[in-house]
Coordinates of C-alpha atoms and ligand atoms in Angstrom, one line a residue:
M1 CA 33.2 -23.9 -60.4
I2 CA 36.3 -25.2 -59.3
Q3 CA 38.7 -26.9 -61.6
L4 CA 39.7 -30.4 -60.6
K5 CA 43.3 -31.8 -62.0
H6 CA 46.1 -33.9 -61.4
S7 CA 48.7 -32.4 -59.6
G8 CA 52.2 -31.6 -61.1
E9 CA 54.8 -30.2 -59.1
L10 CA 53.9 -28.9 -55.5
N11 CA 54.1 -25.3 -55.6
L12 CA 54.0 -24.2 -51.8
L13 CA 54.1 -20.7 -52.4
F14 CA 50.8 -20.2 -53.8
S15 CA 49.1 -23.3 -52.8
S16 CA 47.4 -24.6 -49.8
I17 CA 47.9 -28.4 -48.7
V18 CA 45.8 -30.9 -47.5
I19 CA 47.5 -34.1 -46.2
V20 CA 45.2 -37.2 -45.8
S21 CA 47.3 -39.7 -44.2
N22 CA 47.7 -42.3 -41.7
K23 CA 51.0 -43.2 -39.9
K24 CA 52.6 -44.9 -42.6
T25 CA 52.0 -42.2 -45.3
K26 CA 55.4 -41.0 -46.9
L27 CA 55.5 -37.6 -47.0
D28 CA 56.9 -35.6 -50.1
K29 CA 60.7 -34.7 -49.7
S30 CA 60.4 -31.1 -50.8
L31 CA 57.9 -30.5 -47.9
S32 CA 59.9 -28.7 -44.6
D33 CA 61.1 -30.2 -41.6
E34 CA 58.5 -28.6 -39.7
V35 CA 55.8 -30.1 -41.6
H36 CA 57.6 -33.6 -41.4
L37 CA 57.6 -33.0 -37.6
F38 CA 54.2 -31.6 -37.1
H39 CA 52.8 -34.9 -39.2
K40 CA 54.5 -37.2 -37.0
K41 CA 53.1 -35.3 -33.9
F42 CA 49.7 -34.9 -35.3
H43 CA 49.5 -39.2 -35.8
K44 CA 50.8 -39.6 -32.4
G45 CA 47.8 -37.1 -31.1
E46 CA 43.9 -37.9 -30.8
E47 CA 42.8 -34.9 -33.2
K48 CA 41.6 -36.2 -36.6
F49 CA 42.1 -32.8 -38.1
D50 CA 44.7 -29.9 -37.4
F51 CA 46.6 -27.4 -39.8
L52 CA 49.6 -25.3 -40.1
K53 CA 49.2 -21.5 -41.1
T54 CA 52.1 -20.9 -43.7
L55 CA 53.1 -17.5 -45.6
N56 CA 50.3 -17.8 -48.0
G57 CA 47.9 -20.6 -47.0
F58 CA 47.4 -23.6 -44.7
I59 CA 48.8 -27.2 -44.4
F60 CA 45.9 -29.2 -43.3
F61 CA 46.2 -32.6 -41.7
V62 CA 43.5 -35.1 -42.0
K63 CA 43.6 -38.7 -40.5
E64 CA 42.4 -41.1 -43.5
D65 CA 40.5 -43.6 -40.9
Q66 CA 37.4 -41.8 -40.6
K67 CA 33.7 -42.7 -42.0
V68 CA 33.4 -41.3 -45.4
E69 CA 31.0 -38.9 -44.1
E70 CA 33.3 -37.3 -41.4
L71 CA 35.8 -36.9 -44.4
R72 CA 33.2 -35.0 -46.8
V73 CA 32.6 -32.7 -43.6
L74 CA 36.2 -31.9 -43.1
G75 CA 36.1 -31.0 -46.7
A76 CA 33.6 -28.3 -45.7
K77 CA 35.4 -27.3 -42.9
I78 CA 38.7 -26.7 -44.7
I79 CA 37.0 -24.5 -47.3
G80 CA 36.0 -22.3 -44.2
Y81 CA 39.4 -21.7 -43.3
L82 CA 40.4 -20.4 -46.6
T83 CA 40.9 -16.7 -47.5
K84 CA 40.4 -14.9 -50.8
E85 CA 44.0 -15.5 -51.6
N86 CA 44.2 -19.0 -51.2
T87 CA 43.4 -20.0 -55.0
S88 CA 44.7 -23.3 -55.3
I89 CA 44.6 -26.7 -52.9
H90 CA 47.0 -29.6 -53.3
F91 CA 45.7 -32.9 -52.0
I92 CA 48.5 -35.5 -50.7
G93 CA 48.2 -38.8 -49.2
E94 CA 45.7 -41.5 -49.5
S95 CA 43.6 -41.6 -52.4
D96 CA 40.3 -43.0 -51.1
A97 CA 40.1 -40.5 -48.4
I98 CA 41.1 -37.9 -50.4
L99 CA 38.1 -38.7 -52.8
A100 CA 35.8 -38.1 -49.9
V101 CA 37.5 -35.1 -48.5
A102 CA 37.4 -33.7 -52.0
E103 CA 33.6 -34.3 -52.6
G104 CA 33.1 -32.4 -49.5
L105 CA 35.1 -29.7 -50.5
L106 CA 33.7 -29.2 -53.9
L107 CA 30.1 -29.5 -52.6
S108 CA 30.6 -26.8 -50.0
S109 CA 32.2 -24.4 -52.5
Y110 CA 28.9 -23.7 -53.8
Q111 CA 27.6 -20.0 -53.5
F112 CA 24.6 -18.6 -54.6
I113 CA 25.5 -14.6 -54.7
A114 CA 24.4 -13.5 -58.1
Y115 CA 22.1 -10.9 -56.4
F116 CA 25.0 -9.1 -54.4
K117 CA 25.8 -5.8 -55.8
D118 CA 29.4 -7.0 -54.9
A119 CA 29.0 -10.6 -56.0
E120 CA 32.9 -10.6 -57.4
K121 CA 34.1 -9.6 -54.0
K122 CA 32.0 -12.3 -52.4
K123 CA 33.6 -15.1 -54.5
L124 CA 35.6 -17.7 -53.1
G125 CA 38.9 -17.3 -54.1
L126 CA 39.9 -21.1 -54.5
T127 CA 39.9 -22.1 -58.4
E128 CA 41.8 -25.0 -58.5
V129 CA 42.2 -28.4 -56.6
F130 CA 45.0 -30.8 -57.4
L131 CA 44.7 -34.6 -56.7
P132 CA 47.5 -37.2 -56.8
V133 CA 47.9 -39.0 -60.1
D134 CA 46.6 -42.2 -58.5
I135 CA 43.1 -41.1 -58.7
S136 CA 41.9 -41.7 -61.9
Q137 CA 40.4 -39.5 -64.4
K138 CA 37.3 -41.5 -64.4
K139 CA 36.9 -40.7 -60.6
I140 CA 37.7 -37.0 -61.0
D141 CA 35.4 -36.6 -63.8
E142 CA 32.5 -38.3 -61.9
L143 CA 33.1 -35.7 -58.8
V144 CA 32.9 -32.9 -61.3
S145 CA 29.7 -34.1 -62.6
I146 CA 28.3 -35.1 -59.3
A147 CA 29.2 -31.0 -58.2
K148 CA 27.8 -29.8 -61.7
A149 CA 24.2 -31.7 -61.1
V150 CA 23.9 -31.0 -57.1
F151 CA 24.7 -27.3 -57.9
W152 CA 22.3 -27.1 -60.7
A153 CA 19.7 -28.3 -58.3
R154 CA 20.5 -26.0 -55.6
D155 CA 20.6 -23.0 -58.2
R156 CA 17.0 -24.0 -59.3
V157 CA 15.9 -24.3 -55.7
N158 CA 17.4 -21.0 -54.4
E159 CA 16.2 -19.0 -57.3
P160 CA 13.1 -17.1 -56.2
V161 CA 9.9 -17.5 -57.9
S162 CA 10.2 -14.1 -59.5
H163 CA 12.9 -15.4 -61.6
L164 CA 11.7 -18.9 -61.9
N165 CA 8.1 -19.5 -63.1
A166 CA 7.0 -23.0 -64.4
S167 CA 8.2 -22.0 -67.9
Q168 CA 11.6 -20.8 -66.7
L169 CA 12.1 -24.0 -65.1
A170 CA 11.2 -26.0 -68.1
Q171 CA 13.7 -24.0 -70.2
H172 CA 16.3 -24.2 -67.7
I173 CA 15.7 -28.1 -68.0
A174 CA 15.6 -28.0 -71.7
D175 CA 19.0 -26.1 -71.6
L176 CA 20.5 -29.1 -70.0
A177 CA 19.7 -31.1 -73.3
P178 CA 22.6 -30.6 -75.6
E179 CA 25.5 -31.4 -72.6
A180 CA 23.6 -34.4 -71.3
G181 CA 22.6 -35.8 -74.7
F182 CA 19.0 -36.4 -73.3
S183 CA 15.6 -35.5 -75.1
V184 CA 13.4 -32.6 -73.3
Q185 CA 9.8 -32.1 -74.5
I186 CA 8.0 -29.3 -72.7
L187 CA 4.1 -29.6 -72.8
E188 CA 2.6 -26.3 -72.7
K189 CA -0.8 -25.2 -71.4
T190 CA -2.7 -25.7 -74.3
Q191 CA -1.2 -29.2 -74.5
I192 CA -1.7 -29.8 -70.9
E193 CA -5.5 -28.5 -71.6
S194 CA -6.1 -31.5 -74.1
L195 CA -4.6 -33.9 -72.4
K196 CA -7.0 -33.0 -69.2
M197 CA -4.7 -33.0 -66.7
G198 CA -7.3 -31.9 -64.0
G199 CA -4.9 -31.6 -61.1
L200 CA -2.1 -29.7 -62.5
L201 CA -4.6 -27.3 -64.1
A202 CA -6.4 -27.1 -61.3
V203 CA -3.7 -25.7 -59.0
N204 CA -2.7 -23.5 -61.8
R205 CA -6.0 -21.6 -61.9
G206 CA -5.1 -19.0 -59.3
S207 CA -1.9 -18.2 -61.2
I208 CA -1.4 -15.7 -64.2
D209 CA 1.5 -17.9 -65.2
P210 CA 0.7 -20.9 -67.4
P211 CA 1.6 -24.3 -66.0
T212 CA 4.3 -26.9 -67.9
F213 CA 4.7 -30.6 -68.1
T214 CA 8.5 -31.2 -68.8
I215 CA 9.6 -34.9 -70.1
V216 CA 13.5 -35.8 -69.9
E217 CA 14.2 -39.0 -71.5
Y218 CA 17.7 -40.4 -71.1
K219 CA 18.0 -43.7 -73.2
P220 CA 21.2 -45.3 -73.7
E221 CA 22.3 -47.8 -76.2
K222 CA 22.5 -51.1 -74.4
A223 CA 20.6 -50.1 -71.5
I224 CA 20.1 -53.0 -68.8
N225 CA 16.6 -52.3 -68.1
K226 CA 14.0 -53.2 -70.8
K227 CA 11.3 -50.9 -69.2
P228 CA 12.1 -47.2 -68.1
I229 CA 12.8 -46.0 -64.4
I230 CA 10.4 -43.2 -63.9
L231 CA 11.2 -40.3 -61.7
V232 CA 8.6 -37.8 -61.0
G233 CA 9.5 -34.7 -59.4
K234 CA 7.0 -31.8 -57.6
G235 CA 7.7 -28.8 -59.3
V236 CA 5.7 -26.4 -57.6
V237 CA 7.8 -23.2 -58.2
Y238 CA 6.2 -21.1 -55.4
D239 CA 3.7 -22.5 -53.0
T240 CA 1.6 -19.6 -51.0
G241 CA -0.9 -22.7 -50.0
G242 CA -3.7 -21.1 -52.4
L243 CA -6.8 -20.3 -50.9
S244 CA -5.9 -22.2 -47.9
L245 CA -3.2 -19.6 -47.4
K246 CA -0.2 -20.2 -45.3
P247 CA 1.4 -18.0 -42.7
T248 CA 4.4 -16.5 -43.9
P249 CA 7.2 -16.8 -41.0
A250 CA 9.0 -19.9 -41.2
S251 CA 6.2 -21.3 -43.8
M252 CA 5.2 -19.5 -46.9
D253 CA 8.4 -17.6 -46.9
V254 CA 10.7 -20.7 -48.1
M255 CA 8.1 -22.0 -50.5
K256 CA 10.3 -21.2 -53.5
C257 CA 12.0 -24.7 -52.5
D258 CA 8.6 -26.4 -53.3
M259 CA 10.1 -27.6 -56.7
A260 CA 13.2 -29.2 -54.9
G261 CA 11.6 -32.6 -55.8
G262 CA 11.6 -31.7 -59.8
A263 CA 15.2 -30.2 -59.4
C264 CA 16.3 -33.5 -57.7
V265 CA 14.9 -35.9 -60.3
V266 CA 16.2 -33.8 -63.2
G267 CA 19.6 -33.6 -61.4
A268 CA 19.9 -37.4 -61.1
V269 CA 18.9 -37.8 -64.6
Y270 CA 21.7 -35.1 -65.7
L271 CA 24.4 -36.9 -63.6
A272 CA 23.3 -40.3 -64.8
A273 CA 23.5 -39.1 -68.4
L274 CA 26.9 -37.0 -67.8
Q275 CA 28.0 -40.2 -66.6
K276 CA 26.7 -42.1 -69.2
L277 CA 25.1 -45.2 -66.8
K278 CA 23.2 -48.0 -69.0
V279 CA 20.0 -47.1 -67.6
H280 CA 16.9 -46.2 -69.5
V281 CA 15.2 -43.2 -67.4
I282 CA 12.5 -40.8 -67.6
A283 CA 11.9 -37.7 -65.6
L284 CA 8.6 -35.9 -65.3
V285 CA 8.1 -33.0 -63.9
P286 CA 4.7 -30.9 -63.7
A287 CA 5.2 -27.4 -62.9
T288 CA 3.1 -24.7 -61.5
D289 CA 3.2 -22.0 -58.5
N290 CA 0.1 -22.4 -56.2
R291 CA -1.5 -19.0 -55.6
P292 CA -4.8 -17.5 -54.3
G293 CA -5.3 -15.4 -57.5
M294 CA -8.6 -14.9 -59.2
N295 CA -10.2 -18.1 -60.1
A296 CA -8.3 -20.1 -57.8
Y297 CA -9.5 -23.7 -57.2
T298 CA -11.2 -23.7 -54.0
P299 CA -11.6 -26.0 -50.7
G300 CA -14.9 -27.8 -51.6
D301 CA -14.2 -28.1 -55.3
V302 CA -14.4 -31.3 -57.2
I303 CA -11.5 -31.9 -59.7
T304 CA -11.5 -34.6 -62.4
M305 CA -8.0 -36.0 -62.9
Y306 CA -5.9 -36.9 -65.8
D307 CA -6.9 -40.5 -65.3
G308 CA -10.4 -39.6 -64.5
T309 CA -10.6 -40.0 -61.0
T310 CA -12.4 -37.3 -59.1
V311 CA -10.9 -35.5 -56.0
E312 CA -12.8 -33.3 -53.7
V313 CA -10.5 -30.5 -52.5
L314 CA -10.3 -29.9 -49.0
N315 CA -7.4 -28.0 -48.5
T316 CA -5.7 -26.1 -51.4
D317 CA -2.2 -26.5 -49.8
A318 CA -2.4 -30.3 -50.3
E319 CA -1.4 -29.1 -54.0
G320 CA 1.6 -31.2 -54.6
R321 CA -0.3 -34.5 -54.7
M322 CA -2.8 -32.8 -57.3
I323 CA -0.1 -32.0 -59.6
L324 CA 1.9 -35.4 -59.0
A325 CA -1.3 -37.4 -59.5
D326 CA -1.5 -36.5 -62.8
A327 CA 2.1 -36.9 -63.6
L328 CA 2.1 -40.5 -62.0
S329 CA -1.0 -41.3 -64.1
Y330 CA 1.0 -40.0 -67.2
A331 CA 4.0 -42.3 -66.2
N332 CA 1.7 -45.3 -66.9
K333 CA 1.7 -45.1 -70.7
F334 CA 5.9 -46.1 -70.4
K335 CA 5.0 -49.3 -68.7
P336 CA 7.7 -48.2 -66.5
E337 CA 9.7 -51.2 -64.2
L338 CA 9.8 -48.3 -61.3
V339 CA 8.5 -45.3 -60.5
I340 CA 9.8 -42.9 -58.0
D341 CA 8.9 -39.6 -57.1
A342 CA 10.4 -36.9 -55.2
A343 CA 8.4 -34.1 -53.5
T344 CA 8.5 -31.7 -50.7
L345 CA 5.2 -33.0 -49.8
T346 CA 4.4 -32.7 -46.4
G347 CA 5.2 -30.9 -43.1
A348 CA 4.6 -34.3 -41.3
A349 CA 7.7 -35.7 -42.8
V350 CA 9.5 -33.1 -41.5
R351 CA 8.1 -33.2 -38.1
A352 CA 8.6 -36.9 -37.9
I353 CA 12.2 -37.0 -38.8
G354 CA 13.4 -33.6 -39.4
T355 CA 16.0 -32.4 -42.2
K356 CA 18.4 -35.4 -41.6
A357 CA 16.9 -37.9 -44.1
S358 CA 13.9 -38.5 -46.3
V359 CA 10.6 -40.2 -45.6
V360 CA 9.8 -43.1 -48.1
M361 CA 7.6 -45.6 -48.5
G362 CA 5.8 -47.7 -51.3
N363 CA 4.8 -51.0 -52.6
A364 CA 8.1 -51.9 -54.7
D365 CA 9.7 -54.9 -54.0
N366 CA 11.9 -55.0 -51.0
K367 CA 15.0 -55.2 -53.3
Y368 CA 14.3 -51.7 -54.7
F369 CA 14.0 -50.2 -51.1
D370 CA 17.3 -52.4 -50.0
L371 CA 19.4 -50.5 -53.0
L372 CA 17.7 -47.3 -51.9
E373 CA 18.7 -47.8 -48.4
K374 CA 22.3 -48.6 -49.4
S375 CA 22.6 -45.7 -51.6
G376 CA 21.2 -43.4 -48.9
N377 CA 24.0 -45.0 -46.4
E378 CA 26.7 -44.4 -48.8
T379 CA 25.8 -41.0 -50.2
H380 CA 24.6 -40.0 -46.5
E381 CA 21.2 -38.8 -48.0
R382 CA 19.8 -41.2 -45.8
V383 CA 16.2 -42.6 -46.0
V384 CA 13.9 -44.1 -43.6
R385 CA 11.0 -46.4 -44.6
F386 CA 7.5 -45.7 -43.4
P387 CA 4.5 -48.3 -43.3
F388 CA 2.2 -48.4 -46.4
W389 CA -0.8 -50.2 -45.2
D390 CA -3.8 -49.9 -47.1
D391 CA -5.8 -48.9 -43.8
Y392 CA -4.2 -45.4 -44.2
A393 CA -5.8 -45.2 -47.5
T394 CA -9.4 -45.3 -46.3
E395 CA -8.9 -41.7 -44.9
M396 CA -8.6 -40.2 -48.4
K397 CA -12.0 -41.5 -49.3
S398 CA -14.6 -38.4 -50.2
T399 CA -18.3 -38.8 -49.5
I400 CA -18.7 -36.8 -52.8
A401 CA -15.8 -38.0 -55.2
D402 CA -13.6 -40.8 -55.5
L403 CA -10.8 -39.2 -53.0
K404 CA -10.5 -36.2 -51.3
N405 CA -6.9 -34.5 -51.1
I406 CA -6.4 -34.4 -47.3
G407 CA -6.5 -37.2 -44.6
S408 CA -6.8 -36.9 -40.6
A409 CA -4.2 -34.9 -38.6
N410 CA -2.3 -38.0 -38.2
A411 CA 0.6 -40.0 -40.2
G412 CA -0.1 -36.9 -43.1
M413 CA 2.9 -38.3 -45.0
I414 CA 1.9 -41.6 -45.3
T415 CA -1.8 -40.6 -46.2
A416 CA -0.4 -38.6 -49.0
G417 CA 1.4 -41.4 -50.3
K418 CA -1.5 -43.6 -50.2
F419 CA -3.3 -40.8 -52.2
L420 CA -0.3 -40.8 -54.9
E421 CA -0.2 -44.7 -55.2
H422 CA -3.9 -44.7 -56.5
F423 CA -2.7 -43.2 -59.9
V424 CA 0.4 -45.7 -60.1
K425 CA 0.0 -49.1 -62.1
A426 CA 3.9 -49.9 -61.7
P427 CA 5.9 -50.5 -59.0
Y428 CA 6.2 -47.7 -56.6
I429 CA 8.4 -45.8 -54.2
H430 CA 7.3 -42.3 -52.6
M431 CA 10.2 -40.2 -51.3
D432 CA 9.1 -37.3 -49.2
I433 CA 12.0 -34.8 -49.3
A434 CA 10.6 -31.6 -47.3
G435 CA 13.0 -32.0 -44.6
P436 CA 16.4 -32.5 -46.3
A437 CA 15.6 -30.2 -49.4
W438 CA 16.0 -27.0 -47.6
L439 CA 18.3 -25.6 -44.4
D440 CA 17.6 -22.5 -42.9
T441 CA 21.2 -22.3 -41.6
K442 CA 24.3 -23.7 -43.1
E443 CA 25.3 -27.1 -42.3
D444 CA 28.7 -28.4 -43.5
Y445 CA 29.0 -29.2 -47.4
K446 CA 25.1 -29.1 -47.7
G447 CA 25.0 -25.3 -47.3
Q448 CA 22.5 -23.2 -46.7
G449 CA 19.1 -22.9 -48.5
G450 CA 18.7 -25.7 -51.2
T451 CA 20.6 -28.5 -50.5
G452 CA 20.1 -30.2 -53.7
A453 CA 19.1 -33.4 -51.7
C454 CA 18.7 -36.8 -53.1
V455 CA 20.4 -35.9 -56.6
R456 CA 23.3 -37.9 -55.3
L457 CA 21.2 -40.2 -53.9
L458 CA 19.2 -41.3 -56.9
Y459 CA 22.2 -41.4 -59.1
N460 CA 23.8 -43.8 -56.8
F461 CA 20.8 -45.9 -56.8
L462 CA 20.5 -45.7 -60.5
K463 CA 24.1 -46.8 -60.9
K464 CA 23.5 -49.8 -58.5
L465 CA 20.4 -51.3 -60.6
K466 CA 20.7 -54.5 -62.2
Ligands
BES501 N1 5.0 -27.7 -50.0 C1 4.2 -28.0 -48.4 C2 4.9 -29.1 -47.8 C3 6.2 -28.4 -47.0 C4 6.1 -28.1 -45.7 C5 7.5 -28.5 -47.9 C6 7.5 -27.8 -44.9 C7 8.5 -28.0 -47.4 C8 8.6 -27.6 -45.9 C9 3.2 -28.8 -49.1 O1 2.4 -28.3 -50.4 C10 1.9 -28.7 -48.1 O2 1.7 -27.5 -47.8 N2 1.3 -29.5 -47.4 C11 0.7 -29.7 -46.3 C12 -0.6 -30.6 -46.7 C13 -1.7 -30.6 -45.6 C14 -2.5 -29.2 -46.5 C15 -2.2 -31.9 -46.1 C16 1.3 -29.7 -44.9 O3 2.0 -30.6 -45.0 O4 1.0 -29.1 -44.0
ZN502 ZN1 0.9 -26.8 -50.2
ZN503 ZN1 3.8 -27.7 -51.7

């Protein structure tokens, strides 16, 4: 990862420079007359961004008076210009705006290239970013932690199932523990069996790899909350649909992304722990692949869930709710203040609002939704609240069991949420991140493939809790 440091002397020879400024910003005297002149002209013009090519790099000009998100996006744009020879960047100018540009720049420096033979050649040249001394070390550390957590989540999502089965996902989570200072407990198949987590075991039946159930607990001294916040993340390491098999193009082919919810909640707790937030938070990640193997669960099956609820399975592709339901009932034992789940749960959520936001709903107090919405706008990981009326729950009643696992063709993201709500005793927020978790084509600092969506959102939300 790129190193972030406080700047020493400007060294024009080996570096590119990003000047984030307004009309009144005084530029360093060591910069050439050409740069001073260009800067003046830039601020007379309409453009919010421009650049000068130098011998070994670039001098980028960014106007300060832009929305935070526009500044982040410019950070990504700057990365796009750099060549392999551009190994360092110096930021000068207005600190707050610099932080936003630097965030975009850092987040867009992510690469998933380990599987290329010539990975070293493909690797970005940029290794150091220098920031002005009036940006505090604390802010720099936070930025680095954000990138670490988001990249961790992206890596997990981008990793194909051949390299990331449920056990490997659990191990990757456990590997974070020493650095993060949180505890990780992995329940193996035998323990999951003795707990009778029927939903997780049912989905796992078509797989030759065992399921896992990972419990991450971050409990700082003097936490502000008496009862924990619980984050539950869907950990379907690959979703073929099971016997209700998915078609391949633009559907099954991207389903390595189906553990993005799990990656998101662990990423958020990892970030919270790195930043030593004073919030007691627990992440639960039920994990398995969903396959039509030998003894796969079938449409028509009736499954007894962890809490004793029976579920008639009418579509094995509605597997996320089967494994999440068990995790949500398991959460009850902690008597949480609030339960939030994040899941790539429905195509309906994507069809409704696309990749630009997450669908959220729930029965928690409005104050939590307000905080979430605020965090969403600040991080630009926006959320759209959907209705959660009980009317939608009637669709999930079965004629032979307590519930069935699919509703009608309408409002699939809401009926899925109502199914999940059945298992939760605490105030509850459901986040369907199926849209933003994955991008087929590159988009600014979010990149292509796994985006690490909602890591920054949930971290920001935890930070705001009182
Ligand atoms: N993992 C999928 C949902 C999904 C769709 C995630 C697109 C990311 C992008 C989920 O398990 C699924 O298959 N849902 C079904 C539910 C249906 C059978 C009730 C769906 O949305 O079609
Ligand atoms: Zn599915
Ligand atoms: Zn799925």
